[in-house]
Tab-separated table of C-alpha atoms and ligand atoms in Angstrom:
chain	number	residue	atom	x	y	z
A	1	MET	CA	117.262	130.979	-60.832
A	2	ASN	CA	116.870	128.603	-57.923
A	3	GLU	CA	119.936	128.028	-55.803
A	4	TRP	CA	120.388	124.395	-56.862
A	5	GLU	CA	120.224	125.376	-60.528
A	6	GLN	CA	123.479	127.329	-60.233
A	7	ASP	CA	125.521	124.120	-60.342
A	8	TRP	CA	123.836	122.609	-63.372
A	9	ALA	CA	125.786	121.939	-66.545
A	10	ILE	CA	124.745	123.880	-69.654
A	11	GLU	CA	122.894	120.856	-71.115
A	12	THR	CA	120.678	120.722	-68.018
A	13	VAL	CA	120.200	124.492	-67.900
A	14	GLY	CA	119.048	124.449	-71.537
A	15	ILE	CA	116.351	121.924	-70.703
A	16	ARG	CA	115.256	122.861	-67.209
A	17	VAL	CA	115.665	126.567	-66.432
A	18	GLY	CA	112.985	129.205	-66.982
A	19	HIS	CA	109.674	127.383	-66.907
A	20	GLU	CA	107.464	128.135	-63.911
A	21	ARG	CA	104.849	125.405	-64.030
A	22	THR	CA	101.269	126.705	-63.835
A	23	PRO	CA	98.588	125.098	-61.610
A	24	GLN	CA	97.630	122.972	-64.668
A	25	GLY	CA	100.772	120.907	-64.116
A	26	GLU	CA	101.873	121.032	-67.772
A	27	HIS	CA	105.158	119.262	-68.558
A	28	SER	CA	106.050	121.189	-71.729
A	29	GLU	CA	106.280	124.981	-71.638
A	30	PRO	CA	102.935	126.612	-72.514
A	31	ILE	CA	102.506	129.363	-75.108
A	32	PHE	CA	100.873	132.375	-73.489
A	33	ALA	CA	99.083	133.742	-76.544
A	34	THR	CA	97.775	136.900	-74.926
A	35	SER	CA	98.490	140.536	-75.639
A	36	SER	CA	97.512	141.856	-72.223
A	37	PHE	CA	97.017	140.632	-68.656
A	38	VAL	CA	94.182	141.356	-66.233
A	39	PHE	CA	94.387	142.564	-62.662
A	40	ARG	CA	92.481	141.296	-59.628
A	41	ASP	CA	91.390	144.810	-58.718
A	42	ALA	CA	92.159	148.486	-59.219
A	43	ALA	CA	94.840	148.482	-56.538
A	44	GLU	CA	96.729	145.655	-58.228
A	45	ALA	CA	96.551	147.490	-61.563
A	46	ALA	CA	97.956	150.612	-59.910
A	47	ALA	CA	100.746	148.623	-58.224
A	48	ARG	CA	101.749	146.998	-61.529
A	49	PHE	CA	101.870	150.332	-63.345
A	50	ALA	CA	103.832	151.876	-60.483
A	51	GLY	CA	106.372	149.070	-60.768
A	52	GLU	CA	105.689	147.979	-57.171
A	53	ASP	CA	104.305	144.622	-58.285
A	54	ALA	CA	106.411	142.603	-60.725
A	55	GLY	CA	103.522	140.899	-62.566
A	56	ASN	CA	102.670	141.156	-66.254
A	57	ILE	CA	100.899	144.097	-67.871
A	58	TYR	CA	101.282	143.814	-71.614
A	59	SER	CA	103.178	141.449	-73.934
A	60	ARG	CA	105.151	144.192	-75.645
A	61	PHE	CA	107.397	144.054	-72.615
A	62	THR	CA	106.627	140.943	-70.577
A	63	ASN	CA	105.050	137.610	-71.427
A	64	PRO	CA	105.616	134.351	-69.500
A	65	THR	CA	106.681	132.321	-72.560
A	66	VAL	CA	109.108	135.025	-73.654
A	67	ARG	CA	110.388	135.353	-70.103
A	68	ALA	CA	111.025	131.618	-69.891
A	69	PHE	CA	113.197	131.874	-73.028
A	70	GLU	CA	115.001	134.934	-71.628
A	71	GLN	CA	115.755	133.272	-68.304
A	72	ARG	CA	116.960	130.077	-69.931
A	73	LEU	CA	119.256	131.869	-72.389
A	74	ALA	CA	120.578	134.234	-69.688
A	75	ALA	CA	121.470	131.220	-67.559
A	76	MET	CA	123.186	129.477	-70.483
A	77	GLU	CA	125.292	132.562	-71.265
A	78	GLY	CA	125.966	133.214	-67.580
A	79	GLY	CA	124.349	136.672	-67.684
A	80	GLU	CA	122.153	138.418	-65.117
A	81	ALA	CA	119.543	139.597	-67.590
A	82	CYS	CA	118.278	138.816	-71.086
A	83	VAL	CA	115.946	140.774	-73.331
A	84	ALA	CA	114.362	138.873	-76.233
A	85	THR	CA	113.773	140.796	-79.445
A	86	SER	CA	111.930	140.334	-82.730
A	87	SER	CA	115.168	139.669	-84.674
A	88	GLY	CA	118.924	139.626	-84.329
A	89	MET	CA	119.087	143.042	-85.989
A	90	SER	CA	116.651	144.567	-83.488
A	91	ALA	CA	118.801	143.113	-80.695
A	92	ILE	CA	121.769	145.083	-82.060
A	93	LEU	CA	119.643	148.198	-82.607
A	94	ALA	CA	118.126	148.058	-79.101
A	95	THR	CA	121.608	147.640	-77.593
A	96	CYS	CA	122.986	150.665	-79.442
A	97	ILE	CA	119.958	152.872	-78.713
A	98	GLY	CA	119.889	151.780	-75.097
A	99	LEU	CA	123.575	152.244	-74.325
A	100	LEU	CA	124.820	154.993	-76.673
A	101	GLN	CA	124.013	158.601	-77.359
A	102	GLN	CA	124.706	161.258	-79.951
A	103	GLY	CA	128.437	161.870	-80.373
A	104	ASP	CA	129.446	158.373	-79.301
A	105	HIS	CA	131.731	156.240	-81.434
A	106	ILE	CA	131.811	152.501	-82.137
A	107	VAL	CA	134.794	150.423	-83.200
A	108	SER	CA	133.483	147.339	-84.956
A	109	SER	CA	135.200	144.366	-86.477
A	110	ARG	CA	135.306	144.737	-90.252
A	111	SER	CA	134.091	141.148	-90.546
A	112	VAL	CA	130.557	141.451	-89.208
A	113	PHE	CA	127.173	140.554	-90.672
A	114	GLY	CA	126.583	142.883	-93.662
A	115	THR	CA	123.321	144.301	-92.346
A	116	THR	CA	125.049	145.221	-89.087
A	117	THR	CA	127.423	147.403	-91.115
A	118	VAL	CA	124.448	149.054	-92.847
A	119	LEU	CA	122.815	149.693	-89.471
A	120	PHE	CA	125.973	151.397	-88.200
A	121	ASN	CA	126.882	153.321	-91.371
A	122	LYS	CA	123.507	154.372	-92.696
A	123	TYR	CA	121.179	154.608	-89.717
A	124	LEU	CA	123.130	155.149	-86.493
A	125	ALA	CA	125.303	157.680	-88.353
A	126	ARG	CA	122.181	159.808	-88.948
A	127	PHE	CA	121.768	160.165	-85.201
A	128	GLY	CA	125.354	161.173	-84.611
A	129	ILE	CA	126.838	157.789	-83.713
A	130	SER	CA	129.865	157.040	-85.891
A	131	THR	CA	131.674	153.770	-86.530
A	132	ASP	CA	135.178	152.776	-87.545
A	133	TYR	CA	136.214	149.277	-88.553
A	134	ALA	CA	139.156	147.226	-87.331
A	135	ALA	CA	140.715	144.011	-88.606
A	136	LEU	CA	139.248	141.330	-86.339
A	137	THR	CA	142.501	139.540	-85.552
A	138	ASP	CA	144.743	142.630	-85.211
A	139	LEU	CA	144.629	143.968	-81.652
A	140	ALA	CA	146.877	146.932	-82.519
A	141	ASP	CA	144.419	147.966	-85.236
A	142	TRP	CA	141.551	147.978	-82.709
A	143	GLU	CA	143.620	150.045	-80.323
A	144	ARG	CA	144.567	152.567	-83.031
A	145	ARG	CA	140.905	153.197	-83.874
A	146	ILE	CA	139.744	153.917	-80.339
A	147	LYS	CA	139.033	157.630	-79.731
A	148	PRO	CA	138.022	159.531	-76.595
A	149	GLU	CA	134.374	159.261	-77.789
A	150	THR	CA	134.532	155.508	-78.319
A	151	ARG	CA	132.050	153.745	-76.054
A	152	LEU	CA	131.577	150.364	-77.640
A	153	LEU	CA	133.640	147.653	-79.336
A	154	PHE	CA	131.638	145.204	-81.440
A	155	LEU	CA	132.590	141.859	-82.970
A	156	GLU	CA	131.501	138.450	-84.135
A	157	THR	CA	133.747	135.482	-83.553
A	158	PRO	CA	134.262	133.301	-85.492
A	159	SER	CA	133.731	135.649	-88.405
A	160	ASN	CA	131.801	135.124	-91.595
A	161	PRO	CA	132.813	133.868	-94.129
A	162	LEU	CA	136.524	133.299	-93.409
A	163	ILE	CA	136.060	131.842	-89.903
A	164	GLU	CA	138.689	134.028	-88.225
A	165	LEU	CA	138.655	134.427	-84.464
A	166	GLY	CA	138.653	137.552	-82.325
A	167	ASP	CA	140.410	137.230	-78.967
A	168	ILE	CA	137.515	138.048	-76.610
A	169	ARG	CA	139.642	138.208	-73.450
A	170	ALA	CA	142.197	140.576	-75.009
A	171	LEU	CA	139.499	142.773	-76.574
A	172	ALA	CA	137.607	142.942	-73.264
A	173	GLU	CA	140.770	144.197	-71.561
A	174	LEU	CA	141.305	146.754	-74.302
A	175	ALA	CA	137.677	147.893	-74.074
A	176	HIS	CA	137.737	148.280	-70.305
A	177	ALA	CA	141.072	150.100	-70.309
A	178	ASN	CA	139.388	152.668	-72.590
A	179	ASP	CA	136.091	152.954	-70.719
A	180	CYS	CA	134.247	151.025	-73.457
A	181	LEU	CA	131.871	148.087	-73.483
A	182	LEU	CA	132.676	144.902	-75.378
A	183	VAL	CA	129.695	143.545	-77.307
A	184	VAL	CA	129.980	140.073	-78.863
A	185	ASP	CA	127.548	138.696	-81.439
A	186	ASN	CA	127.672	135.023	-80.388
A	187	CYS	CA	125.564	133.750	-83.268
A	188	PHE	CA	128.117	131.330	-84.746
A	189	CYS	CA	129.041	129.544	-81.517
A	190	THR	CA	126.071	129.962	-79.160
A	191	PRO	CA	126.670	129.511	-75.408
A	192	ALA	CA	127.048	125.783	-76.036
A	193	LEU	CA	130.470	126.432	-77.619
A	194	GLN	CA	131.531	129.867	-76.345
A	195	ARG	CA	130.580	132.016	-73.378
A	196	PRO	CA	131.828	135.569	-74.022
A	197	LEU	CA	130.668	136.981	-70.663
A	198	GLU	CA	132.986	134.560	-68.846
A	199	LEU	CA	135.848	135.852	-71.011
A	200	GLY	CA	135.159	139.465	-70.000
A	201	ALA	CA	132.626	140.680	-72.591
A	202	ASP	CA	129.887	142.968	-71.267
A	203	ILE	CA	127.050	142.184	-73.651
A	204	VAL	CA	126.186	139.176	-75.815
A	205	ILE	CA	123.935	139.478	-78.860
A	206	HIS	CA	122.087	136.663	-80.576
A	207	SER	CA	120.282	136.126	-83.797
A	208	ALA	CA	118.048	133.366	-82.398
A	209	THR	CA	117.046	132.788	-86.007
A	210	LYS	CA	120.154	130.660	-86.491
A	211	TYR	CA	121.325	127.908	-84.127
A	212	LEU	CA	119.076	128.761	-81.158
A	213	ASP	CA	116.085	127.780	-83.270
A	214	GLY	CA	118.167	125.289	-85.195
A	215	GLN	CA	115.475	124.287	-87.655
A	216	GLY	CA	114.932	127.462	-89.659
A	217	ARG	CA	111.421	128.221	-88.413
A	218	ALA	CA	111.386	131.677	-86.842
A	219	ILE	CA	113.102	135.084	-86.665
A	220	GLY	CA	114.227	136.363	-83.284
A	221	GLY	CA	117.066	137.801	-81.264
A	222	ALA	CA	118.333	138.435	-77.760
A	223	VAL	CA	120.612	140.677	-75.703
A	224	ILE	CA	122.298	139.268	-72.581
A	225	GLY	CA	124.280	141.121	-69.913
A	226	ASP	CA	123.962	142.732	-66.500
A	227	HIS	CA	120.818	144.013	-64.739
A	228	LYS	CA	121.579	147.697	-65.242
A	229	ARG	CA	122.549	147.772	-68.931
A	230	VAL	CA	120.370	144.986	-70.277
A	231	GLY	CA	117.655	144.560	-67.623
A	232	GLU	CA	117.003	148.307	-67.475
A	233	GLU	CA	118.493	150.219	-70.430
A	234	VAL	CA	117.970	147.735	-73.270
A	235	PHE	CA	114.693	146.542	-71.748
A	236	GLY	CA	113.557	150.167	-71.646
A	237	VAL	CA	114.080	150.489	-75.405
A	238	LEU	CA	112.098	147.324	-76.024
A	239	ARG	CA	109.293	148.426	-73.736
A	240	THR	CA	109.112	151.806	-75.453
A	241	ALA	CA	109.932	151.079	-79.097
A	242	GLY	CA	108.529	147.555	-79.166
A	243	PRO	CA	110.680	145.236	-81.325
A	244	SER	CA	109.434	142.414	-79.092
A	245	MET	CA	109.545	138.656	-79.551
A	246	SER	CA	106.194	136.952	-80.027
A	247	PRO	CA	105.225	134.215	-77.534
A	248	PHE	CA	105.030	131.706	-80.364
A	249	ALA	CA	108.561	132.475	-81.566
A	250	ALA	CA	109.783	132.365	-77.948
A	251	TRP	CA	108.310	128.889	-77.579
A	252	ILE	CA	110.139	127.676	-80.683
A	253	PHE	CA	113.448	129.053	-79.377
A	254	LEU	CA	112.789	127.654	-75.908
A	255	LYS	CA	112.427	124.220	-77.450
A	256	GLY	CA	115.527	124.866	-79.562
A	257	LEU	CA	117.583	125.575	-76.429
A	258	GLU	CA	116.726	122.116	-75.080
A	259	THR	CA	118.747	120.427	-77.816
A	260	LEU	CA	121.280	123.221	-78.397
A	261	SER	CA	124.332	121.591	-76.793
A	262	LEU	CA	123.686	118.292	-78.508
A	263	ARG	CA	123.145	119.957	-81.883
A	264	MET	CA	126.171	122.242	-81.661
A	265	GLN	CA	128.417	119.263	-80.919
A	266	ALA	CA	126.933	117.428	-83.898
A	267	HIS	CA	127.200	120.449	-86.255
A	268	SER	CA	130.788	120.898	-85.165
A	269	SER	CA	131.701	117.260	-85.581
A	270	ASN	CA	130.222	117.173	-89.108
A	271	ALA	CA	132.057	120.412	-89.958
A	272	LEU	CA	135.377	119.107	-88.649
A	273	ARG	CA	135.118	115.921	-90.701
A	274	LEU	CA	134.093	117.973	-93.712
A	275	ALA	CA	137.072	120.327	-93.294
A	276	GLN	CA	139.460	117.368	-93.003
A	277	TRP	CA	137.938	115.792	-96.107
A	278	LEU	CA	138.097	119.051	-98.092
A	279	VAL	CA	141.823	119.383	-97.350
A	280	GLU	CA	142.318	116.108	-99.255
A	281	GLN	CA	140.432	117.217	-102.392
A	282	PRO	CA	142.711	118.240	-105.294
A	283	ALA	CA	140.272	120.927	-106.505
A	284	VAL	CA	140.346	122.660	-103.104
A	285	GLN	CA	143.084	125.227	-102.517
A	286	THR	CA	142.574	126.411	-98.956
A	287	VAL	CA	140.230	125.334	-96.169
A	288	TYR	CA	139.275	127.837	-93.479
A	289	TYR	CA	138.239	126.088	-90.275
A	290	PRO	CA	139.527	126.687	-86.726
A	291	GLY	CA	139.476	122.970	-85.950
A	292	LEU	CA	142.329	122.367	-88.420
A	293	THR	CA	145.704	122.484	-86.677
A	294	ASP	CA	147.136	124.777	-89.385
A	295	HIS	CA	144.428	127.434	-88.877
A	296	PRO	CA	146.358	130.557	-87.782
A	297	GLN	CA	144.268	130.765	-84.604
A	298	TYR	CA	143.971	127.095	-83.781
A	299	ASP	CA	145.386	127.670	-80.267
A	300	LEU	CA	142.918	130.457	-79.546
A	301	ALA	CA	140.059	128.280	-80.813
A	302	VAL	CA	141.068	125.539	-78.393
A	303	THR	CA	141.031	127.859	-75.374
A	304	GLN	CA	138.149	130.166	-76.319
A	305	GLN	CA	135.686	127.642	-77.759
A	306	VAL	CA	134.415	124.260	-76.614
A	307	ALA	CA	134.467	123.044	-80.245
A	308	PRO	CA	135.344	124.675	-83.601
A	309	GLY	CA	131.737	125.224	-84.734
A	310	GLY	CA	129.564	124.298	-87.696
A	311	VAL	CA	130.761	126.579	-90.498
A	312	VAL	CA	133.549	125.778	-92.981
A	313	ALA	CA	134.817	127.902	-95.872
A	314	PHE	CA	137.098	126.836	-98.708
A	315	ASP	CA	138.634	128.141	-101.926
A	316	VAL	CA	138.295	126.088	-105.092
A	317	GLN	CA	140.663	126.387	-108.036
A	318	GLY	CA	139.216	128.156	-111.052
A	319	GLY	CA	137.424	131.075	-109.391
A	320	ARG	CA	133.770	131.866	-109.728
A	321	GLU	CA	133.051	129.407	-112.529
A	322	SER	CA	134.318	126.442	-110.503
A	323	ALA	CA	132.673	127.660	-107.307
A	324	TRP	CA	129.296	128.006	-109.014
A	325	ARG	CA	129.765	124.572	-110.577
A	326	VAL	CA	130.158	123.040	-107.101
A	327	ILE	CA	126.977	124.782	-105.951
A	328	ASP	CA	124.990	123.826	-109.042
A	329	ALA	CA	126.088	120.183	-108.851
A	330	THR	CA	124.562	119.737	-105.389
A	331	ARG	CA	121.301	117.861	-105.072
A	332	MET	CA	120.857	117.971	-101.324
A	333	LEU	CA	122.640	121.011	-99.866
A	334	SER	CA	120.382	124.068	-99.702
A	335	ILE	CA	121.613	126.995	-101.792
A	336	THR	CA	121.026	129.753	-99.246
A	337	ALA	CA	123.074	132.203	-97.258
A	338	ASN	CA	121.341	131.169	-94.034
A	339	LEU	CA	123.008	128.969	-91.433
A	340	GLY	CA	122.250	127.251	-88.159
A	341	ASP	CA	119.807	124.735	-89.572
A	342	THR	CA	119.648	120.937	-89.447
A	343	LYS	CA	119.865	121.217	-93.249
A	344	SER	CA	123.350	121.907	-94.643
A	345	THR	CA	123.637	125.104	-96.656
A	346	ILE	CA	126.082	126.349	-99.280
A	347	THR	CA	126.728	129.886	-100.473
A	348	HIS	CA	129.112	131.838	-102.692
A	349	PRO	CA	129.928	134.885	-100.510
A	350	ALA	CA	131.421	137.039	-103.323
A	351	THR	CA	128.101	137.128	-105.223
A	352	THR	CA	125.667	136.920	-102.264
A	353	THR	CA	126.414	137.977	-98.677
A	354	HIS	CA	129.445	140.059	-99.655
A	355	SER	CA	128.379	141.240	-103.123
A	356	ARG	CA	127.928	144.800	-101.858
A	357	LEU	CA	131.662	145.103	-101.240
A	358	SER	CA	133.770	146.364	-104.127
A	359	PRO	CA	136.137	143.833	-105.740
A	360	GLU	CA	139.014	145.690	-104.015
A	361	GLN	CA	137.347	145.447	-100.598
A	362	ARG	CA	136.725	141.749	-101.149
A	363	ALA	CA	140.323	141.186	-102.178
A	364	GLU	CA	141.472	143.116	-99.094
A	365	THR	CA	139.377	140.938	-96.788
A	366	GLY	CA	140.355	137.709	-98.551
A	367	ILE	CA	136.938	136.869	-99.978
A	368	GLY	CA	137.908	135.480	-103.371
A	369	GLU	CA	135.784	134.479	-106.356
A	370	GLY	CA	136.531	130.812	-105.632
A	371	LEU	CA	135.399	130.965	-101.995
A	372	LEU	CA	132.488	128.795	-100.841
A	373	ARG	CA	130.941	128.635	-97.394
A	374	VAL	CA	129.189	125.557	-96.086
A	375	ALA	CA	127.216	125.522	-92.843
A	376	ALA	CA	127.249	121.849	-91.918
A	377	GLY	CA	123.829	120.532	-91.003
A	378	LEU	CA	122.954	117.338	-89.208
A	379	GLU	CA	122.591	115.018	-92.206
A	380	ALA	CA	124.968	112.038	-92.326
A	381	PHE	CA	128.511	113.238	-93.015
A	382	GLU	CA	128.865	110.850	-95.984
A	383	ASP	CA	125.819	112.340	-97.701
A	384	ILE	CA	127.123	115.905	-97.289
A	385	CYS	CA	130.492	114.857	-98.755
A	386	ASP	CA	128.935	112.964	-101.648
A	387	ASP	CA	126.896	116.024	-102.538
A	388	LEU	CA	130.004	118.237	-102.651
A	389	ALA	CA	132.203	115.639	-104.325
A	390	ARG	CA	130.138	115.720	-107.521
A	391	GLY	CA	130.943	119.368	-108.208
A	392	LEU	CA	134.513	119.147	-106.966
A	393	SER	CA	135.449	116.288	-109.273
A	394	ALA	CA	133.736	117.805	-112.328
B	401	PLP	C1	121.680	136.553	-89.156
B	401	PLP	C2	122.624	137.324	-88.343
B	401	PLP	C3	122.256	138.516	-87.719
B	401	PLP	C4	120.893	139.148	-87.928
B	401	PLP	O1	119.901	138.375	-87.344
B	401	PLP	P1	118.379	138.381	-87.872
B	401	PLP	O2	117.723	137.432	-86.918
B	401	PLP	O3	118.391	137.928	-89.284
B	401	PLP	O4	117.883	139.772	-87.721
B	401	PLP	C5	123.185	139.165	-86.935
B	401	PLP	N1	124.418	138.658	-86.750
B	401	PLP	C6	124.805	137.506	-87.326
B	401	PLP	C7	126.179	136.992	-87.093
B	401	PLP	C8	123.934	136.803	-88.144
B	401	PLP	O5	124.343	135.667	-88.729
């Protein structure tokens, strides 16, 4: 980053950082659709391969469009280095392969993306990396599960689908006191609303597929952190194993970052109004949203996040039948488990994202049959409400 860029606000960083204009003088970032790069002569080729010359060799590991995205996102998160990946899941995989070894142990929040749990339990376990799960909001539970072999604490905050918060600063202290790294999946907030590295986290993970894109067009991910761990170790995995981001996807995400702050504020403001409206509906029992003053972690949300975020969950009276009725009465909301789109989405966690849990596990984690999750899009608030009101008044 240039010296003067250090003082820019995140809105400016998201628009201006990362693009090195070519001699063509293009205003918008170009897509470098090339698999390899050519050298002026044999000596330059040798210098590149020897690592003495920093230029490009091959797009599995460096590409100017991908690098522009990496530099912009690193600057927004306040990290030294960023590695872009082909998906959010490969970002988590590359982080674990790059930073852990056989015999190491992970303590993860119990409330993480379902596929992340499968990655830990089914695949990493095969290579001798074990995982235990802690209740996100219970610091003593995290502490109890840390063993001498524990090297990494992993969480998402806010969590899905109940929108609970993990205290990043407290968990970072706990991690460091036990010689562990704190890894935060910042998918729900993005750097526009929450900057985990500033709160003490070591690594930030993204599924760029969600808000970074913001319009549901591409799959991608990223890992952000320091030069050594991310710039060398995680980058080394990418270079060798190759779950790389394509230049075209990088261009989409780069463009997404330009409007990220604006969109996150708008998602959050629609979600807050929606949560306040849901509280007033007789058919709604409980609303889970950290922007409501009676949310158990309202105070933490105020200090840890810039705004409460775009996702709201609520329980309707009458269990699954009523919940499905609300979904089936919608005409506009998209019935999909995805989030982070301009289009509002609605899902029934008990029978979709969390259907793999046993009924007991769901009861334990508070995911009832009447629970619905809405990711507020950018449509007019009144239209989102009207669409939900039909099913709620039925
Ligand atoms: C979607 C998601 C992922 C996985 O990302 P993909 O891009 O689908 O691989 C990881 N974490 C969270 C919180 C997600 O929502």
